[in-house]
Amino acid sequence: EWAVGPINKSHVSMQHSNEVGVNALVDLAQYGTLRGRVSGIFSLSGGGVDPGATTYPDFNTSSYSIEAAFLSWQSGNAFPGLGYNAIEMGYGNQNYQVFDGLLFWDGAVDCGVRGACWLSPRKAFREAGTLRLTLGDWLVEGYHLKLNDDPSTGTRLGGGRVEYAFQDWFVKNMKSGFMYFNIYESDEPSRHGLNGFYFYQEATPVPPVPDFQYTTSFVAETNS
């Protein structure tokens, strides 16, 4: 229960995190570019119970875990008929963000045994596979993600996204997107089987007034 009374040693707390990693890039000439990264994050909370009391009843917690560990490929001029970097794919522990990050931005959970609840240094999903095709103003993408939490809830999902971006004499920088995802596996009953539908759009509708912009999003989630 959270209402049992005052929590001792909650007036002062300290948090720390650091990430060390190695990046690699291989230029494959006409066959595109291969990129990779491996990194680890150390995090801790100490001196007292952290804000939100996520470490209670422990006052000092720390954890080290692999953050990034992925390979990605961009096609470059490998398919000149499709355009430069028309195909992108990657797999591993990596960040994945869509639009303004309303639904997909942070693929990891800190707090608790990991500490650093306020800093929240971890962002990479696990088992993150992406395949993206860009043709002119259109983007089509498929993806698979696993939530990086501890203890693990085994939350895995897959989905797809279509995005269209254009500008003309009347509308500047309009972007519209739709995505669908399904959480096909999770130990959390409220997540397991959940379907999500996400529509987003942003634009500068009056080019002579570039500071007049709008952003809108709509999300619907259904589950039995």
PDB file of C-alpha atoms in Angstrom:
ATOM      1  CA  GLU A   1       0.000   0.000   0.000  1.00  0.00           C
ATOM      2  CA  TRP A   2       1.202   3.526  -0.760  1.00  0.00           C
ATOM      3  CA  ALA A   3      -0.788   5.206   2.029  1.00  0.00           C
ATOM      4  CA  VAL A   4       0.756   3.506   5.051  1.00  0.00           C
ATOM      5  CA  GLY A   5       2.454   6.702   6.213  1.00  0.00           C
ATOM      6  CA  PRO A   6       5.697   8.655   5.846  1.00  0.00           C
ATOM      7  CA  ILE A   7       8.653   6.870   4.220  1.00  0.00           C
ATOM      8  CA  ASN A   8      11.924   7.195   6.084  1.00  0.00           C
ATOM      9  CA  LYS A   9      15.044   8.493   4.333  1.00  0.00           C
ATOM     10  CA  SER A  10      13.102  10.103   1.505  1.00  0.00           C
ATOM     11  CA  HIS A  11      14.269  13.700   1.987  1.00  0.00           C
ATOM     12  CA  VAL A  12      17.558  13.248   0.070  1.00  0.00           C
ATOM     13  CA  SER A  13      18.433  10.987  -2.853  1.00  0.00           C
ATOM     14  CA  MET A  14      21.067  10.800  -5.586  1.00  0.00           C
ATOM     15  CA  GLN A  15      20.936   9.338  -9.090  1.00  0.00           C
ATOM     16  CA  HIS A  16      23.648   8.657 -11.627  1.00  0.00           C
ATOM     17  CA  SER A  17      23.978   7.064 -15.049  1.00  0.00           C
ATOM     18  CA  ASN A  18      26.598   6.756 -17.759  1.00  0.00           C
ATOM     19  CA  GLU A  19      26.757   5.121 -21.167  1.00  0.00           C
ATOM     20  CA  VAL A  20      29.883   3.916 -22.930  1.00  0.00           C
ATOM     21  CA  GLY A  21      29.741   2.564 -26.460  1.00  0.00           C
ATOM     22  CA  VAL A  22      31.448   2.007 -29.788  1.00  0.00           C
ATOM     23  CA  ASN A  23      30.093   3.076 -33.185  1.00  0.00           C
ATOM     24  CA  ALA A  24      31.100   1.546 -36.511  1.00  0.00           C
ATOM     25  CA  LEU A  25      30.429   2.588 -40.098  1.00  0.00           C
ATOM     26  CA  VAL A  26      31.401   0.690 -43.232  1.00  0.00           C
ATOM     27  CA  ASP A  27      31.051   2.343 -46.633  1.00  0.00           C
ATOM     28  CA  LEU A  28      30.047  -0.337 -49.150  1.00  0.00           C
ATOM     29  CA  ALA A  29      30.420   2.037 -52.104  1.00  0.00           C
ATOM     30  CA  GLN A  30      27.554   1.437 -54.545  1.00  0.00           C
ATOM     31  CA  TYR A  31      26.014  -1.082 -52.153  1.00  0.00           C
ATOM     32  CA  GLY A  32      25.180   1.440 -49.462  1.00  0.00           C
ATOM     33  CA  THR A  33      26.283   1.890 -45.879  1.00  0.00           C
ATOM     34  CA  LEU A  34      26.476  -0.505 -42.949  1.00  0.00           C
ATOM     35  CA  ARG A  35      26.274   0.910 -39.435  1.00  0.00           C
ATOM     36  CA  GLY A  36      26.496  -0.601 -35.977  1.00  0.00           C
ATOM     37  CA  ARG A  37      26.693   0.291 -32.323  1.00  0.00           C
ATOM     38  CA  VAL A  38      27.320  -1.529 -29.058  1.00  0.00           C
ATOM     39  CA  SER A  39      26.930   0.255 -25.735  1.00  0.00           C
ATOM     40  CA  GLY A  40      26.175  -0.375 -22.080  1.00  0.00           C
ATOM     41  CA  ILE A  41      24.491   1.744 -19.411  1.00  0.00           C
ATOM     42  CA  PHE A  42      25.247   1.804 -15.701  1.00  0.00           C
ATOM     43  CA  SER A  43      22.630   3.405 -13.456  1.00  0.00           C
ATOM     44  CA  LEU A  44      22.130   3.798  -9.728  1.00  0.00           C
ATOM     45  CA  SER A  45      20.041   5.474  -7.078  1.00  0.00           C
ATOM     46  CA  GLY A  46      21.338   6.012  -3.561  1.00  0.00           C
ATOM     47  CA  GLY A  47      21.306   8.033  -0.406  1.00  0.00           C
ATOM     48  CA  GLY A  48      17.606   7.522   0.174  1.00  0.00           C
ATOM     49  CA  VAL A  49      14.368   6.461  -1.481  1.00  0.00           C
ATOM     50  CA  ASP A  50      14.092   7.893  -4.985  1.00  0.00           C
ATOM     51  CA  PRO A  51      11.246  10.198  -6.108  1.00  0.00           C
ATOM     52  CA  GLY A  52       8.155   8.059  -6.481  1.00  0.00           C
ATOM     53  CA  ALA A  53       9.576   5.523  -3.993  1.00  0.00           C
ATOM     54  CA  THR A  54      10.213   3.031  -6.805  1.00  0.00           C
ATOM     55  CA  THR A  55      13.246   1.602  -4.960  1.00  0.00           C
ATOM     56  CA  TYR A  56      11.453   1.195  -1.620  1.00  0.00           C
ATOM     57  CA  PRO A  57      12.322  -0.518   0.709  1.00  0.00           C
ATOM     58  CA  ASP A  58      15.866  -0.484  -0.756  1.00  0.00           C
ATOM     59  CA  PHE A  59      17.786   2.771  -0.452  1.00  0.00           C
ATOM     60  CA  ASN A  60      20.639   1.903  -2.822  1.00  0.00           C
ATOM     61  CA  THR A  61      20.127   0.146  -6.153  1.00  0.00           C
ATOM     62  CA  SER A  62      22.316  -0.165  -9.232  1.00  0.00           C
ATOM     63  CA  SER A  63      22.289  -2.021 -12.521  1.00  0.00           C
ATOM     64  CA  TYR A  64      24.417  -2.458 -15.637  1.00  0.00           C
ATOM     65  CA  SER A  65      22.843  -3.588 -18.907  1.00  0.00           C
ATOM     66  CA  ILE A  66      23.506  -3.601 -22.631  1.00  0.00           C
ATOM     67  CA  GLU A  67      21.749  -0.654 -24.236  1.00  0.00           C
ATOM     68  CA  ALA A  68      22.503  -0.614 -27.985  1.00  0.00           C
ATOM     69  CA  ALA A  69      23.590  -3.661 -29.979  1.00  0.00           C
ATOM     70  CA  PHE A  70      22.431  -3.387 -33.572  1.00  0.00           C
ATOM     71  CA  LEU A  71      23.345  -3.453 -37.238  1.00  0.00           C
ATOM     72  CA  SER A  72      21.601  -1.332 -39.865  1.00  0.00           C
ATOM     73  CA  TRP A  73      21.931  -0.962 -43.609  1.00  0.00           C
ATOM     74  CA  GLN A  74      21.014   1.868 -45.973  1.00  0.00           C
ATOM     75  CA  SER A  75      20.880   1.091 -49.665  1.00  0.00           C
ATOM     76  CA  GLY A  76      22.635   4.234 -50.915  1.00  0.00           C
ATOM     77  CA  ASN A  77      22.727   4.010 -54.724  1.00  0.00           C
ATOM     78  CA  ALA A  78      22.319   0.225 -54.836  1.00  0.00           C
ATOM     79  CA  PHE A  79      18.879   0.661 -56.449  1.00  0.00           C
ATOM     80  CA  PRO A  80      19.112   3.843 -58.552  1.00  0.00           C
ATOM     81  CA  GLY A  81      15.604   3.359 -59.903  1.00  0.00           C
ATOM     82  CA  LEU A  82      14.176   3.665 -56.391  1.00  0.00           C
ATOM     83  CA  GLY A  83      16.297   6.587 -55.203  1.00  0.00           C
ATOM     84  CA  TYR A  84      19.100   7.230 -52.743  1.00  0.00           C
ATOM     85  CA  ASN A  85      18.721   5.269 -49.483  1.00  0.00           C
ATOM     86  CA  ALA A  86      15.304   4.072 -50.615  1.00  0.00           C
ATOM     87  CA  ILE A  87      15.674   0.923 -48.501  1.00  0.00           C
ATOM     88  CA  GLU A  88      16.704   0.883 -44.847  1.00  0.00           C
ATOM     89  CA  MET A  89      16.748  -2.078 -42.495  1.00  0.00           C
ATOM     90  CA  GLY A  90      18.121  -2.833 -39.065  1.00  0.00           C
ATOM     91  CA  TYR A  91      17.921  -5.300 -36.208  1.00  0.00           C
ATOM     92  CA  GLY A  92      19.017  -5.494 -32.587  1.00  0.00           C
ATOM     93  CA  ASN A  93      18.758  -3.328 -29.499  1.00  0.00           C
ATOM     94  CA  GLN A  94      18.040   0.091 -30.926  1.00  0.00           C
ATOM     95  CA  ASN A  95      15.973   3.242 -30.513  1.00  0.00           C
ATOM     96  CA  TYR A  96      12.707   3.538 -32.405  1.00  0.00           C
ATOM     97  CA  GLN A  97      10.691   6.746 -32.570  1.00  0.00           C
ATOM     98  CA  VAL A  98       7.638   7.702 -34.600  1.00  0.00           C
ATOM     99  CA  PHE A  99       6.658  11.306 -35.281  1.00  0.00           C
ATOM    100  CA  ASP A 100       6.605  13.293 -31.998  1.00  0.00           C
ATOM    101  CA  GLY A 101       7.065  10.203 -29.831  1.00  0.00           C
ATOM    102  CA  LEU A 102       3.500  10.051 -28.519  1.00  0.00           C
ATOM    103  CA  LEU A 103       3.375   6.243 -28.776  1.00  0.00           C
ATOM    104  CA  PHE A 104       6.882   5.106 -29.698  1.00  0.00           C
ATOM    105  CA  TRP A 105       9.823   6.972 -28.211  1.00  0.00           C
ATOM    106  CA  ASP A 106      11.138   5.199 -25.096  1.00  0.00           C
ATOM    107  CA  GLY A 107      11.590   1.447 -25.454  1.00  0.00           C
ATOM    108  CA  ALA A 108      12.939   0.783 -21.962  1.00  0.00           C
ATOM    109  CA  VAL A 109      11.852   1.023 -18.345  1.00  0.00           C
ATOM    110  CA  ASP A 110      14.097   2.338 -15.591  1.00  0.00           C
ATOM    111  CA  CYS A 111      13.249   2.794 -11.880  1.00  0.00           C
ATOM    112  CA  GLY A 112      12.999  -0.045  -9.370  1.00  0.00           C
ATOM    113  CA  VAL A 113      15.972  -2.398  -9.423  1.00  0.00           C
ATOM    114  CA  ARG A 114      17.609  -0.327 -12.185  1.00  0.00           C
ATOM    115  CA  GLY A 115      17.496   2.957 -10.312  1.00  0.00           C
ATOM    116  CA  ALA A 116      17.892   6.343 -12.042  1.00  0.00           C
ATOM    117  CA  CYS A 117      14.129   6.730 -12.277  1.00  0.00           C
ATOM    118  CA  TRP A 118      14.255  10.493 -12.808  1.00  0.00           C
ATOM    119  CA  LEU A 119      17.131  10.387 -15.315  1.00  0.00           C
ATOM    120  CA  SER A 120      15.604   7.449 -17.255  1.00  0.00           C
ATOM    121  CA  PRO A 121      18.746   6.820 -19.347  1.00  0.00           C
ATOM    122  CA  ARG A 122      17.606   3.690 -21.202  1.00  0.00           C
ATOM    123  CA  LYS A 123      15.732   4.153 -24.482  1.00  0.00           C
ATOM    124  CA  ALA A 124      16.496   1.178 -26.768  1.00  0.00           C
ATOM    125  CA  PHE A 125      13.979  -1.551 -27.541  1.00  0.00           C
ATOM    126  CA  ARG A 126      15.039  -5.205 -27.634  1.00  0.00           C
ATOM    127  CA  GLU A 127      14.614  -7.427 -30.721  1.00  0.00           C
ATOM    128  CA  ALA A 128      13.932  -4.251 -32.710  1.00  0.00           C
ATOM    129  CA  GLY A 129      13.660  -5.052 -36.381  1.00  0.00           C
ATOM    130  CA  THR A 130      12.755  -2.401 -38.954  1.00  0.00           C
ATOM    131  CA  LEU A 131      12.350  -2.478 -42.725  1.00  0.00           C
ATOM    132  CA  ARG A 132      11.647   0.855 -44.382  1.00  0.00           C
ATOM    133  CA  LEU A 133      10.981   1.752 -48.029  1.00  0.00           C
ATOM    134  CA  THR A 134      10.980   5.391 -49.148  1.00  0.00           C
ATOM    135  CA  LEU A 135       9.634   6.179 -52.606  1.00  0.00           C
ATOM    136  CA  GLY A 136       9.421   9.883 -53.308  1.00  0.00           C
ATOM    137  CA  ASP A 137       6.922  11.374 -50.878  1.00  0.00           C
ATOM    138  CA  TRP A 138       5.827   7.962 -49.542  1.00  0.00           C
ATOM    139  CA  LEU A 139       7.293   5.925 -46.697  1.00  0.00           C
ATOM    140  CA  VAL A 140       6.243   2.342 -45.929  1.00  0.00           C
ATOM    141  CA  GLU A 141       7.613   0.547 -42.882  1.00  0.00           C
ATOM    142  CA  GLY A 142       7.256  -2.721 -41.002  1.00  0.00           C
ATOM    143  CA  TYR A 143       8.639  -3.234 -37.507  1.00  0.00           C
ATOM    144  CA  HIS A 144       8.945  -5.612 -34.554  1.00  0.00           C
ATOM    145  CA  LEU A 145       9.734  -4.465 -30.994  1.00  0.00           C
ATOM    146  CA  LYS A 146      10.224  -5.947 -27.533  1.00  0.00           C
ATOM    147  CA  LEU A 147       9.935  -3.791 -24.422  1.00  0.00           C
ATOM    148  CA  ASN A 148      13.156  -3.575 -22.426  1.00  0.00           C
ATOM    149  CA  ASP A 149      11.904  -3.857 -18.837  1.00  0.00           C
ATOM    150  CA  ASP A 150      13.256  -5.461 -15.661  1.00  0.00           C
ATOM    151  CA  PRO A 151      11.734  -7.733 -14.507  1.00  0.00           C
ATOM    152  CA  SER A 152      10.702  -8.616 -18.042  1.00  0.00           C
ATOM    153  CA  THR A 153       7.022  -8.811 -18.954  1.00  0.00           C
ATOM    154  CA  GLY A 154       7.819 -10.446 -22.296  1.00  0.00           C
ATOM    155  CA  THR A 155       5.971  -7.698 -24.168  1.00  0.00           C
ATOM    156  CA  ARG A 156       6.408  -8.071 -27.941  1.00  0.00           C
ATOM    157  CA  LEU A 157       4.588  -6.336 -30.763  1.00  0.00           C
ATOM    158  CA  GLY A 158       4.602  -5.983 -34.513  1.00  0.00           C
ATOM    159  CA  GLY A 159       3.073  -3.513 -36.902  1.00  0.00           C
ATOM    160  CA  GLY A 160       3.348  -1.299 -39.931  1.00  0.00           C
ATOM    161  CA  ARG A 161       3.303   2.347 -40.880  1.00  0.00           C
ATOM    162  CA  VAL A 162       2.537   4.428 -43.981  1.00  0.00           C
ATOM    163  CA  GLU A 163       3.542   8.071 -44.216  1.00  0.00           C
ATOM    164  CA  TYR A 164       3.049  10.697 -46.903  1.00  0.00           C
ATOM    165  CA  ALA A 165       4.869  14.030 -46.944  1.00  0.00           C
ATOM    166  CA  PHE A 166       4.652  16.793 -49.535  1.00  0.00           C
ATOM    167  CA  GLN A 167       4.706  20.524 -50.121  1.00  0.00           C
ATOM    168  CA  ASP A 168       3.320  22.733 -52.860  1.00  0.00           C
ATOM    169  CA  TRP A 169       2.436  26.369 -53.471  1.00  0.00           C
ATOM    170  CA  PHE A 170      -0.496  26.188 -51.029  1.00  0.00           C
ATOM    171  CA  VAL A 171       0.739  23.911 -48.217  1.00  0.00           C
ATOM    172  CA  LYS A 172       4.302  23.768 -46.951  1.00  0.00           C
ATOM    173  CA  ASN A 173       5.754  20.680 -45.289  1.00  0.00           C
ATOM    174  CA  MET A 174       2.624  18.618 -44.711  1.00  0.00           C
ATOM    175  CA  LYS A 175       3.181  15.146 -43.276  1.00  0.00           C
ATOM    176  CA  SER A 176       0.437  12.580 -42.655  1.00  0.00           C
ATOM    177  CA  GLY A 177       0.895   9.101 -41.266  1.00  0.00           C
ATOM    178  CA  PHE A 178      -1.034   6.036 -40.174  1.00  0.00           C
ATOM    179  CA  MET A 179       0.253   3.053 -38.254  1.00  0.00           C
ATOM    180  CA  TYR A 180      -1.120  -0.170 -36.821  1.00  0.00           C
ATOM    181  CA  PHE A 181       0.394  -2.432 -34.177  1.00  0.00           C
ATOM    182  CA  ASN A 182      -0.551  -5.553 -32.265  1.00  0.00           C
ATOM    183  CA  ILE A 183       0.906  -6.660 -28.923  1.00  0.00           C
ATOM    184  CA  TYR A 184       0.805 -10.369 -29.660  1.00  0.00           C
ATOM    185  CA  GLU A 185       2.603 -11.447 -26.487  1.00  0.00           C
ATOM    186  CA  SER A 186       2.787 -10.052 -22.951  1.00  0.00           C
ATOM    187  CA  ASP A 187       2.570 -11.302 -19.383  1.00  0.00           C
ATOM    188  CA  GLU A 188       0.453  -8.232 -18.628  1.00  0.00           C
ATOM    189  CA  PRO A 189      -3.208  -9.151 -19.352  1.00  0.00           C
ATOM    190  CA  SER A 190      -4.114  -5.552 -20.238  1.00  0.00           C
ATOM    191  CA  ARG A 191      -1.423  -5.528 -22.942  1.00  0.00           C
ATOM    192  CA  HIS A 192      -1.728  -9.027 -24.367  1.00  0.00           C
ATOM    193  CA  GLY A 193      -3.672  -8.958 -27.636  1.00  0.00           C
ATOM    194  CA  LEU A 194      -3.988  -5.175 -27.740  1.00  0.00           C
ATOM    195  CA  ASN A 195      -4.502  -3.555 -31.155  1.00  0.00           C
ATOM    196  CA  GLY A 196      -3.444   0.039 -31.738  1.00  0.00           C
ATOM    197  CA  PHE A 197      -4.389   2.491 -34.488  1.00  0.00           C
ATOM    198  CA  TYR A 198      -2.493   5.761 -34.735  1.00  0.00           C
ATOM    199  CA  PHE A 199      -3.038   8.687 -37.100  1.00  0.00           C
ATOM    200  CA  TYR A 200      -0.850  11.805 -37.068  1.00  0.00           C
ATOM    201  CA  GLN A 201      -0.390  14.928 -39.140  1.00  0.00           C
ATOM    202  CA  GLU A 202       1.601  18.159 -39.098  1.00  0.00           C
ATOM    203  CA  ALA A 203       1.769  21.040 -41.540  1.00  0.00           C
ATOM    204  CA  THR A 204       2.630  24.643 -42.195  1.00  0.00           C
ATOM    205  CA  PRO A 205      -0.615  25.440 -44.045  1.00  0.00           C
ATOM    206  CA  VAL A 206       0.174  29.054 -44.966  1.00  0.00           C
ATOM    207  CA  PRO A 207       3.684  29.351 -46.475  1.00  0.00           C
ATOM    208  CA  PRO A 208       3.880  33.165 -46.068  1.00  0.00           C
ATOM    209  CA  VAL A 209       3.370  32.626 -42.309  1.00  0.00           C
ATOM    210  CA  PRO A 210       5.977  29.945 -41.449  1.00  0.00           C
ATOM    211  CA  ASP A 211       5.364  30.270 -37.698  1.00  0.00           C
ATOM    212  CA  PHE A 212       1.755  29.179 -38.124  1.00  0.00           C
ATOM    213  CA  GLN A 213       1.973  25.391 -37.727  1.00  0.00           C
ATOM    214  CA  TYR A 214      -0.176  22.639 -36.337  1.00  0.00           C
ATOM    215  CA  THR A 215       0.371  19.079 -35.106  1.00  0.00           C
ATOM    216  CA  THR A 216      -2.370  16.577 -34.384  1.00  0.00           C
ATOM    217  CA  SER A 217      -2.540  12.929 -33.337  1.00  0.00           C
ATOM    218  CA  PHE A 218      -5.328  10.411 -32.786  1.00  0.00           C
ATOM    219  CA  VAL A 219      -4.931   7.027 -31.092  1.00  0.00           C
ATOM    220  CA  ALA A 220      -7.408   4.186 -30.617  1.00  0.00           C
ATOM    221  CA  GLU A 221      -6.532   1.037 -28.643  1.00  0.00           C
ATOM    222  CA  THR A 222      -8.756  -2.026 -28.389  1.00  0.00           C
ATOM    223  CA  ASN A 223      -8.449  -5.208 -26.379  1.00  0.00           C
ATOM    224  CA  SER A 224     -10.794  -7.955 -25.220  1.00  0.00           C
TER     225      SER A 224
END
